[in-house]
Coordinates of C-alpha atoms in Angstrom, one line a residue:
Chain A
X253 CA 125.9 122.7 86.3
X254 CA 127.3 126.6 85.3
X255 CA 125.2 128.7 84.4
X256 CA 126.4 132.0 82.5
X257 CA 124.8 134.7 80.3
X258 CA 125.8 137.7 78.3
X259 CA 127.6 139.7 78.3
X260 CA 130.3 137.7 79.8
X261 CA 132.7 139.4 81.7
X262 CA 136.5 138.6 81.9
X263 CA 136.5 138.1 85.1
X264 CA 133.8 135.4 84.8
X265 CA 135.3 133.5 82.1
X266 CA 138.7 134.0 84.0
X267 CA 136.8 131.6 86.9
X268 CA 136.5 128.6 84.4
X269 CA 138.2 126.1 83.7
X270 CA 139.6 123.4 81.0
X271 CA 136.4 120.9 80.8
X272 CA 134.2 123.0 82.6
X273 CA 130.9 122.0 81.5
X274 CA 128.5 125.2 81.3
X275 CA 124.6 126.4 80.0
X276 CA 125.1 129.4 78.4
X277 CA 122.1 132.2 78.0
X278 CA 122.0 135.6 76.1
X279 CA 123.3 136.9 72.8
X280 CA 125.7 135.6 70.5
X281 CA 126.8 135.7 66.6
X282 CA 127.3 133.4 63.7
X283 CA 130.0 134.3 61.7
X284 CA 132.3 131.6 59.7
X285 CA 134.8 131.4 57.0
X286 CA 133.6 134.4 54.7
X287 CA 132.8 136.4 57.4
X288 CA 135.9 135.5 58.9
X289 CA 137.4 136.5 56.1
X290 CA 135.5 139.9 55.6
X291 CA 135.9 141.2 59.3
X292 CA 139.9 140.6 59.3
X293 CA 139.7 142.8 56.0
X294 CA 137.8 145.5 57.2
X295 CA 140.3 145.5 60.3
X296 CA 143.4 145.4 58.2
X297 CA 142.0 148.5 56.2
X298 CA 140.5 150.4 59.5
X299 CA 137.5 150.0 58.1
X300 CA 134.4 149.4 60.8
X301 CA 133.2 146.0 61.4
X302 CA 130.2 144.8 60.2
X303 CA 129.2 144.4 64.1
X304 CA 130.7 145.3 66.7
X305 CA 133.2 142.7 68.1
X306 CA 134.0 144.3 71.7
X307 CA 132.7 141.2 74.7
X308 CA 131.1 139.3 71.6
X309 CA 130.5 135.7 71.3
X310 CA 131.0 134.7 68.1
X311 CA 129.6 131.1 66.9
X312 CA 131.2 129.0 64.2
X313 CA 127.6 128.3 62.4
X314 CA 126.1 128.3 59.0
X315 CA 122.2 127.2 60.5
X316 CA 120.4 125.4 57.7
X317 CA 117.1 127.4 56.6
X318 CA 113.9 128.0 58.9
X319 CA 111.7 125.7 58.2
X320 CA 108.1 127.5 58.7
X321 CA 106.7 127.5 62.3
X322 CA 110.9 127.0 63.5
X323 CA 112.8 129.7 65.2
X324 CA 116.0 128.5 63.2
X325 CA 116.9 125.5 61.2
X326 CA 119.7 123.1 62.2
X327 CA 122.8 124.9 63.7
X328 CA 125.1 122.8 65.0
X329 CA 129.2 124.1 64.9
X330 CA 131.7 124.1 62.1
X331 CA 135.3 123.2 62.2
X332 CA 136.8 125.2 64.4
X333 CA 140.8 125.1 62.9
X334 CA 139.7 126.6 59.7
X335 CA 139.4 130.1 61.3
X336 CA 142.6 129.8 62.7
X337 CA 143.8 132.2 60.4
X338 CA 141.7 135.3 61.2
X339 CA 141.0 134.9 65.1
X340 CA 144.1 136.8 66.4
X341 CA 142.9 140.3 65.0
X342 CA 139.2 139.3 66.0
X343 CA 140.9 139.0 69.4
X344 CA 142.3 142.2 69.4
X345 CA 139.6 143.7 68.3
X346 CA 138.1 142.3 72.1
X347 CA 136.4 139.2 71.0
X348 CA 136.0 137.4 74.5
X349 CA 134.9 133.7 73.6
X350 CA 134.6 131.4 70.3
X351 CA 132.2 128.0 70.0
X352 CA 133.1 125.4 67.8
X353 CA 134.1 121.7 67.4
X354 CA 138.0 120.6 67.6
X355 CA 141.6 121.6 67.8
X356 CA 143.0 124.8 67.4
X357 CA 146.6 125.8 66.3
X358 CA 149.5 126.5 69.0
X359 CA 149.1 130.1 67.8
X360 CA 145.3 130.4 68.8
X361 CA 145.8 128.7 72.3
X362 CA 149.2 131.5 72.7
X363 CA 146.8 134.1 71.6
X364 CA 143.4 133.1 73.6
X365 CA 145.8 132.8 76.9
X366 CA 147.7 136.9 75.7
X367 CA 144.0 138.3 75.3
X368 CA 142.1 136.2 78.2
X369 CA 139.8 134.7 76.1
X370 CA 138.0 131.3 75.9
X371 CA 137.1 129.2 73.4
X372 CA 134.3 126.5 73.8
X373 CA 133.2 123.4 72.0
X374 CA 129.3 122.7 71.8
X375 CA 128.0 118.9 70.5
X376 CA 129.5 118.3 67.4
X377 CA 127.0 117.2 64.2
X378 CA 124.2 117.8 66.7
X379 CA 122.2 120.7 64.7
X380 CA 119.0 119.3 65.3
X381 CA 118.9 119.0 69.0
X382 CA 121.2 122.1 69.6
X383 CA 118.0 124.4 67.8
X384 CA 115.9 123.6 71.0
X385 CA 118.4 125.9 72.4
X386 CA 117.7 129.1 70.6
X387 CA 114.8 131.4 71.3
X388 CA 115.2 134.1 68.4
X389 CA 117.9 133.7 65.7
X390 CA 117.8 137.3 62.7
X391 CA 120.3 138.0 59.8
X392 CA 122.2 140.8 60.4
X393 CA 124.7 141.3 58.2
X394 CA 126.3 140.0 55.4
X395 CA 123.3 138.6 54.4
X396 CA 124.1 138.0 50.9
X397 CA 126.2 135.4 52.1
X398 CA 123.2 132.9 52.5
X399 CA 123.8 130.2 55.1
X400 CA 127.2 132.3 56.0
X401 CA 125.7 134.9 56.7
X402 CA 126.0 136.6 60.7
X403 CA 123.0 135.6 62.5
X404 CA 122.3 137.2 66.0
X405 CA 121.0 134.5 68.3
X406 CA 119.4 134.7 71.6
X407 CA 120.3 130.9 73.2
X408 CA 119.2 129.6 76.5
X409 CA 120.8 127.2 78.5
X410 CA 123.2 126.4 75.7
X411 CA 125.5 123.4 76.0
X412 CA 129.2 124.3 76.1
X413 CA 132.4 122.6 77.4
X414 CA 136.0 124.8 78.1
X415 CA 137.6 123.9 75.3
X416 CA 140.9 126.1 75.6
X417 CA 140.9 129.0 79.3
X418 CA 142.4 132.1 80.1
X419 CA 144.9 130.1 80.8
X420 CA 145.8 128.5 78.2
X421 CA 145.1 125.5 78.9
X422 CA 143.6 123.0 75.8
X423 CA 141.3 120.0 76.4
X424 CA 143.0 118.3 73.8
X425 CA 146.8 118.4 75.5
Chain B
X90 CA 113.1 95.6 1.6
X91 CA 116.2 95.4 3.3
X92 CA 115.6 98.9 4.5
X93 CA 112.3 97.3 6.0
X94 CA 113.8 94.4 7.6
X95 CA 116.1 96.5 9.3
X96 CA 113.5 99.5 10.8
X97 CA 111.4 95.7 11.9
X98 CA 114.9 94.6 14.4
X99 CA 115.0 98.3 15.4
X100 CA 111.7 98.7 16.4
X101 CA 111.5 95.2 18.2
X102 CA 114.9 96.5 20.3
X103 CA 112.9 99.4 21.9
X104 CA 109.7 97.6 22.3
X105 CA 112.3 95.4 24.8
X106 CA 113.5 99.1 26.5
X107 CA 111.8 100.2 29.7
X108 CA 111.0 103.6 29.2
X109 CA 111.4 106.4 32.6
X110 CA 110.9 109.6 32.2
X111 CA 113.6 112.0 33.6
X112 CA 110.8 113.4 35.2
X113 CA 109.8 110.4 37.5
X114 CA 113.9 110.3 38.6
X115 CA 113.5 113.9 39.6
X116 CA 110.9 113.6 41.7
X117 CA 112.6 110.3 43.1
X118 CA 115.8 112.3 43.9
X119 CA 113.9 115.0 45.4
X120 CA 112.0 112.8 48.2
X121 CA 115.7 110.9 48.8
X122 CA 117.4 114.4 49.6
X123 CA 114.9 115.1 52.1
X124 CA 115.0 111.3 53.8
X125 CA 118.5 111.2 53.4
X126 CA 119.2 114.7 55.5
X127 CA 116.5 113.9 58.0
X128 CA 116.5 110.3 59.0
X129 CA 119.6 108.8 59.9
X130 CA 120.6 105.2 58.4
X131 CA 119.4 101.9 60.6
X132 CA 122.7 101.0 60.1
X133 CA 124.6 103.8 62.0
X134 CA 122.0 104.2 64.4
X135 CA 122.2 100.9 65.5
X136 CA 125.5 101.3 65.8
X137 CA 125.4 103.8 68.1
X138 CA 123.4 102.4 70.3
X139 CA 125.7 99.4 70.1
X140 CA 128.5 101.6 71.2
X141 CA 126.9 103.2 73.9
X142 CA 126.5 101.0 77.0
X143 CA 130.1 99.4 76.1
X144 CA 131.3 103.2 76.3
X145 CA 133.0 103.3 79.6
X146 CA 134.0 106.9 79.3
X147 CA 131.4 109.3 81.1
X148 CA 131.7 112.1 78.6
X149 CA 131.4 110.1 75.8
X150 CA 128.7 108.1 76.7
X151 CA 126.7 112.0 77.6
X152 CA 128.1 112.8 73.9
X153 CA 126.7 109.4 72.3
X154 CA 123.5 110.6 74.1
X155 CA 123.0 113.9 72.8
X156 CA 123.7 112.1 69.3
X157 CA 121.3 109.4 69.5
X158 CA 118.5 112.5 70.7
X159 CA 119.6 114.1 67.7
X160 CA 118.7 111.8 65.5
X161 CA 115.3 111.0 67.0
X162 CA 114.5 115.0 66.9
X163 CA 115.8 115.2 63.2
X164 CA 113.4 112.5 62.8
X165 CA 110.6 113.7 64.6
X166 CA 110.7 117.4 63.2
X167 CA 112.1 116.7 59.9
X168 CA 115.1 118.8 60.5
X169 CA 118.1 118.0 59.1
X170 CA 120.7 116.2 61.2
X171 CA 123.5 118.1 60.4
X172 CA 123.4 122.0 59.1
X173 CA 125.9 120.6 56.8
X174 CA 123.6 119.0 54.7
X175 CA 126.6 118.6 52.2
X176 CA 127.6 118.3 49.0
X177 CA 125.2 115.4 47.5
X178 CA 127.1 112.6 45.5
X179 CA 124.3 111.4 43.4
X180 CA 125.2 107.1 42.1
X181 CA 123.2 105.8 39.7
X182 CA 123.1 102.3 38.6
X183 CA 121.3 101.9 35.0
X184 CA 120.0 98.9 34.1
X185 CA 121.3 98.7 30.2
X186 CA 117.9 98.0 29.2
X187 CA 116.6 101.1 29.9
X188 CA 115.6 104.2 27.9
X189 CA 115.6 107.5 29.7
X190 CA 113.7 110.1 28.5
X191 CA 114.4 113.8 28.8
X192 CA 117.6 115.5 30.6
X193 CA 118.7 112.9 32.6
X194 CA 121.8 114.7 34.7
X195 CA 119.5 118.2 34.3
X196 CA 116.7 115.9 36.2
X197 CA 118.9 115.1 39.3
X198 CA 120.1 118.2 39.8
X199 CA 116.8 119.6 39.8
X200 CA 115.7 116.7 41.8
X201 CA 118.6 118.4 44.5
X202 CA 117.2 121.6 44.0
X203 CA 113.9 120.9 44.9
X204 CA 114.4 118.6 47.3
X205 CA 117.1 121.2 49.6
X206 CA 114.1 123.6 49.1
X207 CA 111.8 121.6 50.3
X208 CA 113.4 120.2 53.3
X209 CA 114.5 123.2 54.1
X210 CA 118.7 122.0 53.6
X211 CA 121.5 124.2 53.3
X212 CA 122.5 125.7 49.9
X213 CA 125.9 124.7 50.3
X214 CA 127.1 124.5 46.9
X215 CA 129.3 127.7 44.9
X216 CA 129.8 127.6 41.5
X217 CA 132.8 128.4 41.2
X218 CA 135.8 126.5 43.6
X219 CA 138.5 129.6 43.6
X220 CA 136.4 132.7 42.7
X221 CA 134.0 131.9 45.3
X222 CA 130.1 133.4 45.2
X223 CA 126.6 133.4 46.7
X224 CA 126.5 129.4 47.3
X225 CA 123.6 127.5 45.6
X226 CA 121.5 124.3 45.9
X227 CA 123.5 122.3 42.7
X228 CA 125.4 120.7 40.8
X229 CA 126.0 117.6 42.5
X230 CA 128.7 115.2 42.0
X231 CA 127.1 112.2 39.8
X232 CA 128.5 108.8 39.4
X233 CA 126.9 106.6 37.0
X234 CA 127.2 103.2 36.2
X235 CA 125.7 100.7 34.1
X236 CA 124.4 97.5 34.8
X237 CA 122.1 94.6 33.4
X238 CA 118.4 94.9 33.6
X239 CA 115.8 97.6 33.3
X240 CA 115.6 99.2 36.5
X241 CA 117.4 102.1 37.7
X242 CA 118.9 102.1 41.1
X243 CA 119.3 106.1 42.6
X244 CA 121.3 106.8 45.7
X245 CA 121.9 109.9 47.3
X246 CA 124.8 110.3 49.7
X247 CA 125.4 114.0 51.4
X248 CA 128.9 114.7 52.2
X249 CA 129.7 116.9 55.0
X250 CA 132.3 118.9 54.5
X251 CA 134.2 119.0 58.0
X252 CA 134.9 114.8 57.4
X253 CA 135.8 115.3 53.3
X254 CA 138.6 117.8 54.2
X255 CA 140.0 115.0 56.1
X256 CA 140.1 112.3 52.6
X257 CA 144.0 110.7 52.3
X258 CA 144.7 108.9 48.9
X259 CA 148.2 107.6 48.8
X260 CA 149.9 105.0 46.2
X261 CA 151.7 102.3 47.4
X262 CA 154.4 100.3 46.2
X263 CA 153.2 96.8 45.1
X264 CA 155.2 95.3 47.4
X265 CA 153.9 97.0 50.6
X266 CA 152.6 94.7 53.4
X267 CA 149.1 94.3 54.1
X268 CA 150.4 96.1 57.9
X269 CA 151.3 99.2 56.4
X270 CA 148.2 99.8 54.7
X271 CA 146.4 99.2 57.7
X272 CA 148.7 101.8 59.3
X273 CA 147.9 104.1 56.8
X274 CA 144.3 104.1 57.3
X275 CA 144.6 104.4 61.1
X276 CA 146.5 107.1 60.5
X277 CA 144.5 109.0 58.8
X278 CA 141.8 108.7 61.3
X279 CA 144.4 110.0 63.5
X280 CA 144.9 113.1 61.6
X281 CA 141.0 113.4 61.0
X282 CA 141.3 113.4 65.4
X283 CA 138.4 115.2 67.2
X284 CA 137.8 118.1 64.4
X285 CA 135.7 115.8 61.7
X286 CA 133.1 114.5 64.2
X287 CA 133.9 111.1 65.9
X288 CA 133.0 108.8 65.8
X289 CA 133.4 107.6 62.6
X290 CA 132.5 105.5 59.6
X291 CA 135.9 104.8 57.3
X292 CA 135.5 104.4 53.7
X293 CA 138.6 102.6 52.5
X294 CA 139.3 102.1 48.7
X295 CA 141.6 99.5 47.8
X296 CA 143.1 98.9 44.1
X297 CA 142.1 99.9 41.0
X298 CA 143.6 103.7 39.5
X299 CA 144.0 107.0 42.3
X300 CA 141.0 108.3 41.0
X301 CA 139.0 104.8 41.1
X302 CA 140.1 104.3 44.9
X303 CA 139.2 107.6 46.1
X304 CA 135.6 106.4 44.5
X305 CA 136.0 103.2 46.0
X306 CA 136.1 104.7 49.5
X307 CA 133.1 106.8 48.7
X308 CA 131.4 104.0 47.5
X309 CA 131.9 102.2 50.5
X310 CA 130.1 104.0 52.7
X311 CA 127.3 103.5 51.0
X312 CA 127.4 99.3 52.5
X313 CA 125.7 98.4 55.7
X314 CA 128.2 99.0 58.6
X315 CA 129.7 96.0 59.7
X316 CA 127.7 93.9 57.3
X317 CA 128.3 90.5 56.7
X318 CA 128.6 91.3 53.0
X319 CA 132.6 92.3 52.9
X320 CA 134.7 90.7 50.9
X321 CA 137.5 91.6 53.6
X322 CA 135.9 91.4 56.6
X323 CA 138.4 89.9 58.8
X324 CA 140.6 93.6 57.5
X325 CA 137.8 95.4 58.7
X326 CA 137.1 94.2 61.8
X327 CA 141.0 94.5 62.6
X328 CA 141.1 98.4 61.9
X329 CA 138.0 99.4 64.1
X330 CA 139.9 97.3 66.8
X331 CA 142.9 99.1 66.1
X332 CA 141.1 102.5 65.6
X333 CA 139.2 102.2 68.6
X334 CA 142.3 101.7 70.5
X335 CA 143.1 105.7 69.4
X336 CA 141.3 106.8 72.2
X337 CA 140.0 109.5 70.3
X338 CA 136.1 109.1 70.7
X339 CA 133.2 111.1 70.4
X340 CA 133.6 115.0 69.7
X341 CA 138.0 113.8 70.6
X342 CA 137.1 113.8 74.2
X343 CA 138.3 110.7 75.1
X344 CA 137.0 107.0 75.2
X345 CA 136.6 103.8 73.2
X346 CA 133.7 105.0 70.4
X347 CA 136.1 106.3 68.1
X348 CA 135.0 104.5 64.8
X349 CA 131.6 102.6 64.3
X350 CA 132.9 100.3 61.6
X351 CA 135.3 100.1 58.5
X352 CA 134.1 99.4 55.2
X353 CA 136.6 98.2 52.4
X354 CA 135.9 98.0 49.0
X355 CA 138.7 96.2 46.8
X356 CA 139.3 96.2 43.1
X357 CA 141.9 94.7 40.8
X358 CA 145.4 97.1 40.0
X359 CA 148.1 97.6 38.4
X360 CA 151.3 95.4 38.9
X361 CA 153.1 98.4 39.5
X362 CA 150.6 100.1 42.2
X363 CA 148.5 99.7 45.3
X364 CA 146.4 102.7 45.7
X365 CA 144.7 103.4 49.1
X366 CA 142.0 105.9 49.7
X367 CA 140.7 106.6 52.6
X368 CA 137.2 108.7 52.9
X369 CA 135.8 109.0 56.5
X370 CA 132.6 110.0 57.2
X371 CA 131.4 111.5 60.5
X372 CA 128.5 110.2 62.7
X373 CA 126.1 111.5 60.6
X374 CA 126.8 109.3 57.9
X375 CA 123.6 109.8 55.6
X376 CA 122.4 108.5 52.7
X377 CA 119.2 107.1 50.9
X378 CA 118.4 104.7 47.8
X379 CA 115.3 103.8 46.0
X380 CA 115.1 101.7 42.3
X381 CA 112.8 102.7 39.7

């Protein structure tokens, strides 16, 4: 199987395609509806991002707590569609690939193909086993936020299929 | 003396009440938070290792496997299944002959509290549903009901919250066909499609008010799937035929697991009204009972 790692570059994620099944190693970031929420804000008012979103990965996941002598806690992916909303300014902002489970709206596919990014789904309501695949996980920012807050993760050989390419392409058409 | 006789009946009435503390139900909703979270149902695991070697779709068979290792590592580790580790509907069944002493609703949520602590579950819970804050470990959603006998019967059922957004109640006319309810409920698997996490458990309520059916279908997922127990099972085993026929199946990649069974629970209506709800639950369908 694929093997890619961070950071990603667009001509890299330009080679693959709807289905693709990949292991994915490096850096990426939590961040889901609040954050969502926050970041698109801070955009809108030219404020700086909490992070910085240039050739980031961003993760739809809200890990349950470390349990003691665990790197992270459960952290399996969140619906997807819900941050519909915010992802075309996250795109702009150079944003290169999204993980979550199922569909996105005809808007985000239009946008992912206009900015020539990707987004990937991981095993849905798999939290448990998908934990094996991270090797350091820290809060940082947003952290009042709790379970929503943006966790850096370092992942190895994480799990991913093409959900939506460059292209424009969805695995659900 | 009549004064006497009277204190005599009174006292004899709550030598017949079992006394239990709020205390001991607590505790006992504390240990089910953690089991429910952690170790998935017989029921639903059997299923799904039912549905795997029929699976003739390569990627969903590979998805049905990385589900079913889940599980065992959730087990093993006592990690929770999902991070979603939900909103926790809380049923209780009390015996009539029972005295409860102390907070009773204070004890369960409590019991929550302590037992998402402990087991290390997601405080997914805000206070407030529009002016939305730092989320919590409680309240819970508590359904009570009473029954005959002294014992107290606790369940605890997490709801994720990726299969809730997808709950359909509608109200029927009376005269609707027994086909377009089944429609209705494959439909709104349909709609649920590959973003709730297929495959599926459907709760379906049948009868009764809007806001009794949409309990109904809760309620329903609590039963055994595909037991033998069903009032309608004939109904049931029609719609996870029909469902499976979607071709929506695990993660909405494709193939025949797209539902592991239908539970119905019925109730008498109105003349005027046939509600339907319909409550589907993903794969982690998890939930854990004890009586006291």
């Amino acid at each position: 199987m694929k093997r890619i790692n961070t950071p990603l570059t667009k001509r890299e994620i330009e080679r693959l395609n709807v289905g693709e099944e990949v292991l994915l190693s490096g850096v990426i970031y939590t961040a889901r509806d609040q954050v969502h929420k926050r970041l698109a804000e801070a955009i809108h008012k030219n404020k700086k991002t909490a992070i910085d979103l240039k050739g980031r990965i961003i993760y739809y996941c809200g890990p349950t707590p470390k349990p003691k002598g665990k790197i992270i806690g459960s952290c399996g992916p969140t619906t997807s569609l819900r941050m519909d909303e915010f992802t075309p300014v996250l795109l702009k902002k150079g944003i290169l690939a999204m993980i979550g489970k199922g569909r996105r709206s005809k808007a985000i596919i239009q946008a992912i193909k206009k900015y020539k990014a990707i987004y990937f789904l991981t095993y849905a309501g798999c939290g448990a086993l998908l934990s094996k695949y991270i090797q350091k996980a820290t809060k940082v920012a947003y952290k009042n936020l709790g379970p929503e807050a943006i966790y850096k993760l370092e992942v190895r050989d994480f799990p991913l299929i093409v959900g939506i390419d460059t292209k424009g392409r969805s695995i659900y058409d | 003396m009549g004064t006497v006789l009277a204190l005599a009946v009174d006292l004899s009435l709550t030598e017949k009440m079992r006394e239990i503390s709020a205390n001991k139900v607590r505790d006992k909703v504390c240990e089910l938070c953690t089991q429910a979270n952690t170790v998935l149902r017989k029921d639903v695991l059997a299923q799904l290792k039912v549905a795997h070697p029929k699976e003739t779709n390569k990627r969903a068979k590979k998805i049905l496997d990385a589900i079913i290792e889940n599980a065992k590592i959730a087990k093993r580790e006592k990690l929770a299944i999902c991070q979603d580790t939900g909103l926790p509907v809380v049923f209780l069944e009390i015996g009539q002959d029972i005295k409860i002493s102390g907070d009773l609703k204070s004890a369960v949520n409590k019991g929550v509290e302590l037992g998402y602590k402990k087991g290390f579950l997601r405080n997914s819970i805000i206070s407030h549903p529009l002016f939305r804050d730092k989320p919590g470990y409680s309240p819970v959603v508590i359904h009570t009901d009473i029954v005959r006998g002294n014992k107290l019967k606790i369940t605890v059922l997490p709801c994720g919250f990726g299969c809730e957004n997808k709950t359909q109640l509608k109200m029927f006319n009376p005269t609707a066909r027994i086909d377009e309810v089944k429609r209705f409920v494959a439909e709104a698997v349909k709609l649920a499609g590959p973003d709730a996490c297929p495959p599926y458990v459907v709760g379906v309520g049948i009868g009764g008010t809007a806001d009794y059916a949409c309990f109904l279908a809760k309620k329903a997922l609590l039963r055994k799937v595909k037991s033998q127990k069903s009032k309608v099972k004939r109904l049931e085993a029609e719609l996870v035929k029909e469902i499976n026929k979607l071709n929506i199946g695990p993660m909405g990649l494709g193939g025949e697991t797209t539902c592991l069974g239908v539970n119905i629970e019925i109730y008498p209506t109105h003349i005027a009204g046939l509600p339907v709800a319909v409550n589907i639950s993903c794969h982690a369908l998890r939930s854990a009972a004890n009586t006291l």
